[in-house]
Structure formats: structure tokens, C-alpha cells
């Protein structure tokens, strides 16, 4: 009964910013490391960022280091992805999920285009 709902996507110009949110229910949120993933047309899903349950440890894919920041508010049961200096290659559907979970939600579309 885990439910993860992504939001915050949209259309932005190159160099712009977006803040994605993922609201969780059905779990004791603070016990789980979580990640943001993305999938572009014709490509496999990839993890772009991960954050530990308490929020003290983060990891990023090389392609987004220095531009994206993952964070979480366990009281609000929400994980965020702040995306800055967006590039056209960041265009994808973005998903959040728990480590080891095989199901995926609907995601949120991010389109970077001039």
C-alpha cells in the first residue's frame, strides 16, 4: 500500500530551475532511503539522486552533480529534488521511489526546451 505521488514538473528553458516533490504514504517514511529517477524516451530508467532515511547522506549521478539537490522533510513525508541550470538532456519523466521497490508511480514530466 505504498503510495508515492510526484509533482512539480513542467516546461522550462535551458538554464532554468524546477523543484519536484514526492509525497509518500503507507510507510514509516523516515526509515527508508529514497531516490529520484528519470527516464527519457528510448532510454532506460536511471537514478539521478539518493538520500538516506534521515537525510544526512546524499548521492548524485555524475550528470547532475552540482546542479541538482535532493532533500527531505520527514515530518511532511516528502522528498524534494531541486533542479538548477537545467539542460535539454534533463528532459525526462521523473520518478521517486524507495530502494528495492519494483513498482513505479506515474512520475512527473520535465521538459527543457527553448
PDB file of C-alpha atoms in Angstrom:
ATOM      1  CA  UNK A   1       0.000   0.000   0.000  1.00  0.00           C
ATOM      2  CA  UNK A   2       2.953   2.288  -0.564  1.00  0.00           C
ATOM      3  CA  UNK A   3       1.918   5.387  -2.450  1.00  0.00           C
ATOM      4  CA  UNK A   4       4.319   7.918  -3.899  1.00  0.00           C
ATOM      5  CA  UNK A   5       2.986  10.894  -5.825  1.00  0.00           C
ATOM      6  CA  UNK A   6       5.359  13.071  -7.813  1.00  0.00           C
ATOM      7  CA  UNK A   7       4.586  16.660  -8.728  1.00  0.00           C
ATOM      8  CA  UNK A   8       6.244  19.879  -9.811  1.00  0.00           C
ATOM      9  CA  UNK A   9       7.279  19.086 -13.352  1.00  0.00           C
ATOM     10  CA  UNK A  10       6.748  21.377 -16.281  1.00  0.00           C
ATOM     11  CA  UNK A  11       8.285  23.171 -19.233  1.00  0.00           C
ATOM     12  CA  UNK A  12      11.352  25.319 -18.601  1.00  0.00           C
ATOM     13  CA  UNK A  13      14.001  26.977 -20.735  1.00  0.00           C
ATOM     14  CA  UNK A  14      17.618  25.824 -20.657  1.00  0.00           C
ATOM     15  CA  UNK A  15      19.295  27.279 -17.598  1.00  0.00           C
ATOM     16  CA  UNK A  16      16.042  27.398 -15.684  1.00  0.00           C
ATOM     17  CA  UNK A  17      15.020  25.699 -12.454  1.00  0.00           C
ATOM     18  CA  UNK A  18      12.302  23.399 -11.150  1.00  0.00           C
ATOM     19  CA  UNK A  19      11.538  21.898  -7.760  1.00  0.00           C
ATOM     20  CA  UNK A  20       9.979  18.430  -7.751  1.00  0.00           C
ATOM     21  CA  UNK A  21       8.106  16.977  -4.801  1.00  0.00           C
ATOM     22  CA  UNK A  22       7.234  13.412  -3.857  1.00  0.00           C
ATOM     23  CA  UNK A  23       4.576  12.826  -1.221  1.00  0.00           C
ATOM     24  CA  UNK A  24       4.656   9.432   0.484  1.00  0.00           C
ATOM     25  CA  UNK A  25       2.062   7.411   2.338  1.00  0.00           C
ATOM     26  CA  UNK A  26       1.718   3.841   3.555  1.00  0.00           C
ATOM     27  CA  UNK A  27       5.218   3.694   5.073  1.00  0.00           C
ATOM     28  CA  UNK A  28       7.159   4.883   8.062  1.00  0.00           C
ATOM     29  CA  UNK A  29       8.830   7.440   5.865  1.00  0.00           C
ATOM     30  CA  UNK A  30      11.945   8.186   7.889  1.00  0.00           C
ATOM     31  CA  UNK A  31      13.090   4.551   7.854  1.00  0.00           C
ATOM     32  CA  UNK A  32      13.678   4.461   4.101  1.00  0.00           C
ATOM     33  CA  UNK A  33      16.349   5.776   1.832  1.00  0.00           C
ATOM     34  CA  UNK A  34      14.738   7.257  -1.242  1.00  0.00           C
ATOM     35  CA  UNK A  35      15.800   8.187  -4.707  1.00  0.00           C
ATOM     36  CA  UNK A  36      14.832  10.252  -7.693  1.00  0.00           C
ATOM     37  CA  UNK A  37      14.962   8.516 -11.065  1.00  0.00           C
ATOM     38  CA  UNK A  38      14.312   9.611 -14.609  1.00  0.00           C
ATOM     39  CA  UNK A  39      13.514   8.012 -17.919  1.00  0.00           C
ATOM     40  CA  UNK A  40      13.807   9.730 -21.269  1.00  0.00           C
ATOM     41  CA  UNK A  41      12.265   8.385 -24.492  1.00  0.00           C
ATOM     42  CA  UNK A  42      14.308   5.498 -25.853  1.00  0.00           C
ATOM     43  CA  UNK A  43      16.471   5.272 -22.742  1.00  0.00           C
ATOM     44  CA  UNK A  44      16.474   3.133 -19.622  1.00  0.00           C
ATOM     45  CA  UNK A  45      15.443   4.489 -16.271  1.00  0.00           C
ATOM     46  CA  UNK A  46      18.374   5.868 -14.310  1.00  0.00           C
ATOM     47  CA  UNK A  47      18.806   7.049 -10.759  1.00  0.00           C
ATOM     48  CA  UNK A  48      19.860  10.657 -10.515  1.00  0.00           C
ATOM     49  CA  UNK A  49      19.904  11.164  -6.740  1.00  0.00           C
ATOM     50  CA  UNK A  50      19.528   9.250  -3.484  1.00  0.00           C
ATOM     51  CA  UNK A  51      19.054  10.342   0.109  1.00  0.00           C
ATOM     52  CA  UNK A  52      19.317   8.360   3.336  1.00  0.00           C
ATOM     53  CA  UNK A  53      16.368   7.946   5.678  1.00  0.00           C
ATOM     54  CA  UNK A  54      17.471  10.704   7.997  1.00  0.00           C
ATOM     55  CA  UNK A  55      18.581  12.982   5.185  1.00  0.00           C
ATOM     56  CA  UNK A  56      22.220  13.074   6.237  1.00  0.00           C
ATOM     57  CA  UNK A  57      23.730  11.318   3.238  1.00  0.00           C
ATOM     58  CA  UNK A  58      23.165  12.011  -0.451  1.00  0.00           C
ATOM     59  CA  UNK A  59      24.442  10.665  -3.751  1.00  0.00           C
ATOM     60  CA  UNK A  60      24.153  12.020  -7.276  1.00  0.00           C
ATOM     61  CA  UNK A  61      24.719  10.806 -10.785  1.00  0.00           C
ATOM     62  CA  UNK A  62      27.687  12.495 -12.418  1.00  0.00           C
ATOM     63  CA  UNK A  63      25.407  14.085 -14.986  1.00  0.00           C
ATOM     64  CA  UNK A  64      23.566  16.142 -12.350  1.00  0.00           C
ATOM     65  CA  UNK A  65      26.231  16.818  -9.707  1.00  0.00           C
ATOM     66  CA  UNK A  66      26.423  20.481  -8.843  1.00  0.00           C
ATOM     67  CA  UNK A  67      23.054  21.196 -10.421  1.00  0.00           C
ATOM     68  CA  UNK A  68      20.517  19.018  -8.557  1.00  0.00           C
ATOM     69  CA  UNK A  69      19.917  18.798  -4.817  1.00  0.00           C
ATOM     70  CA  UNK A  70      17.858  16.100  -3.118  1.00  0.00           C
ATOM     71  CA  UNK A  71      16.345  16.785   0.286  1.00  0.00           C
ATOM     72  CA  UNK A  72      13.569  15.503   2.502  1.00  0.00           C
ATOM     73  CA  UNK A  73      11.209  16.632   5.210  1.00  0.00           C
ATOM     74  CA  UNK A  74      10.267  13.563   7.204  1.00  0.00           C
ATOM     75  CA  UNK A  75       7.622  15.418   9.193  1.00  0.00           C
ATOM     76  CA  UNK A  76       5.887  16.195   5.904  1.00  0.00           C
ATOM     77  CA  UNK A  77       6.691  12.753   4.469  1.00  0.00           C
ATOM     78  CA  UNK A  78       8.038  14.439   1.366  1.00  0.00           C
ATOM     79  CA  UNK A  79      11.231  14.222  -0.662  1.00  0.00           C
ATOM     80  CA  UNK A  80      12.303  17.029  -2.987  1.00  0.00           C
ATOM     81  CA  UNK A  81      14.542  17.464  -5.980  1.00  0.00           C
ATOM     82  CA  UNK A  82      15.750  20.981  -6.663  1.00  0.00           C
ATOM     83  CA  UNK A  83      16.954  21.191 -10.262  1.00  0.00           C
ATOM     84  CA  UNK A  84      19.028  24.165 -11.373  1.00  0.00           C
ATOM     85  CA  UNK A  85      20.861  25.011 -14.583  1.00  0.00           C
ATOM     86  CA  UNK A  86      18.633  22.646 -16.494  1.00  0.00           C
ATOM     87  CA  UNK A  87      19.768  21.273 -19.840  1.00  0.00           C
ATOM     88  CA  UNK A  88      17.834  19.776 -22.723  1.00  0.00           C
ATOM     89  CA  UNK A  89      19.248  16.363 -21.836  1.00  0.00           C
ATOM     90  CA  UNK A  90      17.465  16.577 -18.474  1.00  0.00           C
ATOM     91  CA  UNK A  91      14.165  16.165 -20.306  1.00  0.00           C
ATOM     92  CA  UNK A  92      12.501  13.024 -18.942  1.00  0.00           C
ATOM     93  CA  UNK A  93       9.765  11.674 -16.745  1.00  0.00           C
ATOM     94  CA  UNK A  94      10.978  11.885 -13.158  1.00  0.00           C
ATOM     95  CA  UNK A  95      10.007   9.323 -10.524  1.00  0.00           C
ATOM     96  CA  UNK A  96      10.667   8.890  -6.836  1.00  0.00           C
ATOM     97  CA  UNK A  97      10.896   5.514  -5.148  1.00  0.00           C
ATOM     98  CA  UNK A  98      12.214   3.502  -2.224  1.00  0.00           C
ATOM     99  CA  UNK A  99      15.296   1.305  -2.519  1.00  0.00           C
ATOM    100  CA  UNK A 100      14.264  -2.206  -3.538  1.00  0.00           C
ATOM    101  CA  UNK A 101      10.748  -1.313  -4.632  1.00  0.00           C
ATOM    102  CA  UNK A 102       9.784  -2.709  -8.027  1.00  0.00           C
ATOM    103  CA  UNK A 103       6.609  -0.709  -8.585  1.00  0.00           C
ATOM    104  CA  UNK A 104       6.586   2.788 -10.014  1.00  0.00           C
ATOM    105  CA  UNK A 105       4.145   5.657  -9.903  1.00  0.00           C
ATOM    106  CA  UNK A 106       3.067   7.977 -12.665  1.00  0.00           C
ATOM    107  CA  UNK A 107       6.043  10.295 -12.434  1.00  0.00           C
ATOM    108  CA  UNK A 108       6.135  13.946 -13.428  1.00  0.00           C
ATOM    109  CA  UNK A 109       7.238  15.260 -16.814  1.00  0.00           C
ATOM    110  CA  UNK A 110      10.148  17.670 -17.038  1.00  0.00           C
ATOM    111  CA  UNK A 111      10.745  19.272 -20.418  1.00  0.00           C
ATOM    112  CA  UNK A 112      13.696  21.590 -21.000  1.00  0.00           C
ATOM    113  CA  UNK A 113      13.364  23.420 -24.283  1.00  0.00           C
ATOM    114  CA  UNK A 114      13.776  26.851 -25.790  1.00  0.00           C
TER     115      UNK A 114
END
